[in-house]
Amino acid sequence: MLSGPMSGYSPNIADFDNDGWKDIFVSRGDVASPNMSVRFQVEQTNTVFQGSPDGHWRALTAEAGFDEQPRARHRGAAIGDFNHDGKLDIVATALSRPSELWINNSAVHAHWLELALQGTRSNRDGIGARIKLKAAGMTQFWDVSTASGYASSSAGPVHFGLGQTKAADEIEVHWPSGTEQILKNVPADQILSVKEPR
């Protein structure tokens, strides 16, 4: 089992390689006191579990560059495209250590699409909206929330990886107010502002 020897906080589900399949980032560190490190690994490195179409997962630690920093008792984590290159990055917190900013420098050349929701009848940020995106025969879902783990939150926009597809065929936004909005043939590689109809 990949996660057997790991202790984790703040799992974040997101598409870090933009292939259309969700991945999982886990900020890792045990709950035990550092004094217990003689018995087991208290301070740990973070890990990304890469999802794939066949339903299997790969635990990427060294491949993701997480072994380049000292182990720590990580706790909080949040995601966002901090350098605006279309790939999601990660910020993680650790006990008694500075926060860590992990820029996604992977050699990924896949397409992506982000939706910046603006509620009118619903709340301003569209929290609670449900999004269904169809592209190249694949269907993806996302429930809009800022929650991202222990004492953490991730701001929008909502990020979708599209693989080699250059446009989303259809996007359905189900707003908390009950309003349903449908967008067709939306080009990839952009942040699209979506305002709730009144």
Coordinates of C-alpha atoms in Angstrom, one line a residue:
M1 CA 0.0 0.0 0.0
L2 CA 1.5 3.3 -1.1
S3 CA 0.4 5.3 1.9
G4 CA 1.1 2.6 4.6
P5 CA 4.2 4.2 6.1
M6 CA 2.9 7.8 5.8
S7 CA 1.1 10.1 8.1
G8 CA -0.7 12.9 6.3
Y9 CA -2.6 16.1 6.8
S10 CA -4.3 18.3 4.3
P11 CA -5.0 16.1 1.3
N12 CA -5.7 18.2 -1.8
I13 CA -7.3 16.8 -4.9
A14 CA -6.3 18.6 -8.1
D15 CA -5.0 17.9 -11.5
F16 CA -1.3 18.9 -11.2
D17 CA -0.2 17.5 -14.5
N18 CA -3.3 18.7 -16.5
D19 CA -4.0 15.3 -18.0
G20 CA -7.7 15.4 -17.0
W21 CA -7.2 12.9 -14.2
K22 CA -7.2 14.1 -10.6
D23 CA -4.1 13.8 -8.5
I24 CA -3.7 14.0 -4.7
F25 CA -1.2 16.1 -2.7
V26 CA -0.7 15.2 0.9
S27 CA 1.3 17.4 3.4
R28 CA 3.0 14.8 5.6
G29 CA 4.1 14.6 9.2
D30 CA 3.2 12.5 12.2
V31 CA 1.2 13.7 15.2
A32 CA 3.8 12.4 17.7
S33 CA 6.3 14.4 19.5
P34 CA 9.8 14.8 17.8
N35 CA 11.1 12.9 20.8
M36 CA 9.5 9.8 19.3
S37 CA 11.6 10.0 16.2
V38 CA 13.9 7.2 17.6
R39 CA 10.9 4.8 17.2
F40 CA 9.4 6.0 13.9
Q41 CA 9.5 8.7 11.3
V42 CA 7.9 11.8 12.8
E43 CA 9.1 14.4 10.3
Q44 CA 8.3 13.4 6.7
T45 CA 8.5 14.7 3.2
N46 CA 5.3 15.6 1.2
T47 CA 4.0 13.4 -1.5
V48 CA 1.9 13.7 -4.7
F49 CA -0.2 10.7 -5.7
Q50 CA -0.5 10.8 -9.5
G51 CA -3.8 9.5 -10.8
S52 CA -4.2 7.6 -14.1
P53 CA -6.9 6.4 -16.4
D54 CA -6.4 2.8 -15.3
G55 CA -7.3 3.6 -11.7
H56 CA -3.8 3.1 -10.3
W57 CA -1.8 5.7 -8.4
R58 CA 1.9 6.5 -8.3
A59 CA 3.5 8.0 -5.1
L60 CA 5.8 10.8 -6.3
T61 CA 8.1 12.2 -3.7
A62 CA 11.6 12.4 -5.2
E63 CA 10.1 12.9 -8.7
A64 CA 8.1 15.9 -7.4
G65 CA 11.2 17.4 -5.8
F66 CA 9.9 17.0 -2.2
D67 CA 13.0 15.2 -1.1
E68 CA 15.1 18.3 -1.7
Q69 CA 13.9 19.9 1.5
P70 CA 14.4 18.6 5.1
R71 CA 11.6 16.5 6.5
A72 CA 9.2 18.3 8.7
R73 CA 5.9 17.9 10.6
H74 CA 3.8 19.4 7.8
R75 CA 0.2 20.4 8.5
G76 CA -1.6 22.9 6.3
A77 CA -1.6 23.1 2.5
A78 CA -3.3 25.1 -0.2
I79 CA -3.1 25.1 -4.0
G80 CA -3.2 27.7 -6.8
D81 CA -1.4 28.8 -9.9
F82 CA 1.0 31.2 -8.2
N83 CA 3.1 32.0 -11.2
H84 CA 0.3 32.0 -13.7
D85 CA 1.7 29.4 -16.1
G86 CA -1.4 27.1 -16.2
K87 CA 0.0 24.6 -13.7
L88 CA -1.1 24.3 -10.1
D89 CA 1.5 25.0 -7.4
I90 CA 1.4 24.2 -3.7
V91 CA 2.1 26.1 -0.4
A92 CA 2.5 24.0 2.7
T93 CA 3.0 24.8 6.4
A94 CA 5.0 23.0 9.0
L95 CA 5.4 23.2 12.8
S96 CA 8.3 25.4 13.9
R97 CA 9.4 25.9 10.3
P98 CA 8.8 28.5 7.5
S99 CA 6.1 27.8 5.0
E100 CA 7.1 26.0 1.8
L101 CA 6.2 27.2 -1.7
W102 CA 6.4 24.5 -4.3
I103 CA 6.3 25.8 -7.9
N104 CA 5.2 23.2 -10.4
N105 CA 8.1 23.1 -12.8
S106 CA 7.1 19.8 -14.4
A107 CA 7.7 19.4 -18.1
V108 CA 3.9 19.3 -18.8
H109 CA 2.6 20.6 -22.1
A110 CA -1.1 19.8 -21.6
H111 CA -4.0 22.2 -21.9
W112 CA -6.0 23.6 -19.0
L113 CA -9.0 25.8 -18.2
E114 CA -9.9 27.9 -15.1
L115 CA -13.3 29.2 -14.2
A116 CA -13.5 32.3 -12.0
L117 CA -17.1 32.3 -10.7
Q118 CA -18.9 35.4 -9.6
G119 CA -22.3 35.0 -7.9
T120 CA -25.1 37.5 -8.2
R121 CA -28.1 35.7 -6.6
S122 CA -25.7 33.2 -5.0
N123 CA -22.7 34.1 -2.8
R124 CA -20.0 36.3 -4.4
D125 CA -17.5 33.5 -4.9
G126 CA -19.9 30.8 -6.0
I127 CA -19.1 28.6 -3.0
G128 CA -21.3 25.5 -3.2
A129 CA -21.6 25.6 -7.0
R130 CA -21.3 22.3 -8.9
I131 CA -19.4 22.3 -12.2
K132 CA -19.6 19.6 -14.9
L133 CA -17.1 19.8 -17.7
K134 CA -17.1 17.7 -20.9
A135 CA -14.1 17.6 -23.2
A136 CA -12.9 15.0 -25.7
G137 CA -15.3 12.3 -24.4
M138 CA -14.3 12.8 -20.8
T139 CA -16.5 14.3 -18.0
Q140 CA -15.1 16.0 -15.0
F141 CA -16.9 17.3 -11.9
W142 CA -16.0 19.9 -9.3
D143 CA -17.8 21.3 -6.2
V144 CA -16.6 24.8 -5.5
S145 CA -15.1 25.2 -2.0
T146 CA -12.2 27.0 -0.4
A147 CA -11.5 24.2 2.1
S148 CA -8.2 22.5 1.5
G149 CA -7.0 20.9 4.8
Y150 CA -5.9 21.7 8.3
A151 CA -6.3 25.5 8.9
S152 CA -6.0 26.1 5.2
S153 CA -8.0 27.4 2.3
S154 CA -7.4 27.7 -1.5
A155 CA -8.8 30.6 -3.4
G156 CA -10.3 30.1 -6.9
P157 CA -10.4 30.0 -9.8
V158 CA -11.5 26.4 -10.3
H159 CA -8.9 24.5 -12.3
F160 CA -9.4 21.7 -14.9
G161 CA -6.7 19.9 -16.8
L162 CA -7.7 19.1 -20.4
G163 CA -4.8 17.0 -21.6
Q164 CA -4.3 17.5 -25.4
T165 CA -7.8 18.9 -25.9
K166 CA -7.9 22.5 -27.0
A167 CA -11.4 23.3 -25.8
A168 CA -14.2 22.2 -23.5
D169 CA -17.2 21.0 -25.4
E170 CA -19.7 21.9 -22.7
I171 CA -19.6 23.3 -19.1
E172 CA -22.6 23.2 -16.8
V173 CA -22.5 25.4 -13.7
H174 CA -25.2 24.6 -11.1
W175 CA -25.2 27.7 -8.9
P176 CA -26.3 27.5 -5.2
S177 CA -29.4 29.6 -6.0
G178 CA -30.6 26.8 -8.3
T179 CA -29.7 28.6 -11.5
E180 CA -28.2 26.4 -14.2
Q181 CA -25.8 27.9 -16.7
I182 CA -24.4 26.1 -19.8
L183 CA -21.4 27.2 -21.8
K184 CA -20.4 25.6 -25.1
N185 CA -17.1 25.3 -27.0
V186 CA -14.9 27.1 -24.5
P187 CA -11.2 27.5 -25.6
A188 CA -8.5 26.1 -23.3
D189 CA -5.6 27.9 -21.7
Q190 CA -7.5 30.8 -20.2
I191 CA -9.1 32.0 -17.0
L192 CA -12.7 32.4 -17.9
S193 CA -14.9 34.8 -15.8
V194 CA -18.3 33.3 -15.3
K195 CA -21.0 35.5 -13.9
E196 CA -24.2 34.0 -12.6
P197 CA -27.3 35.0 -14.6
R198 CA -29.8 37.1 -12.6

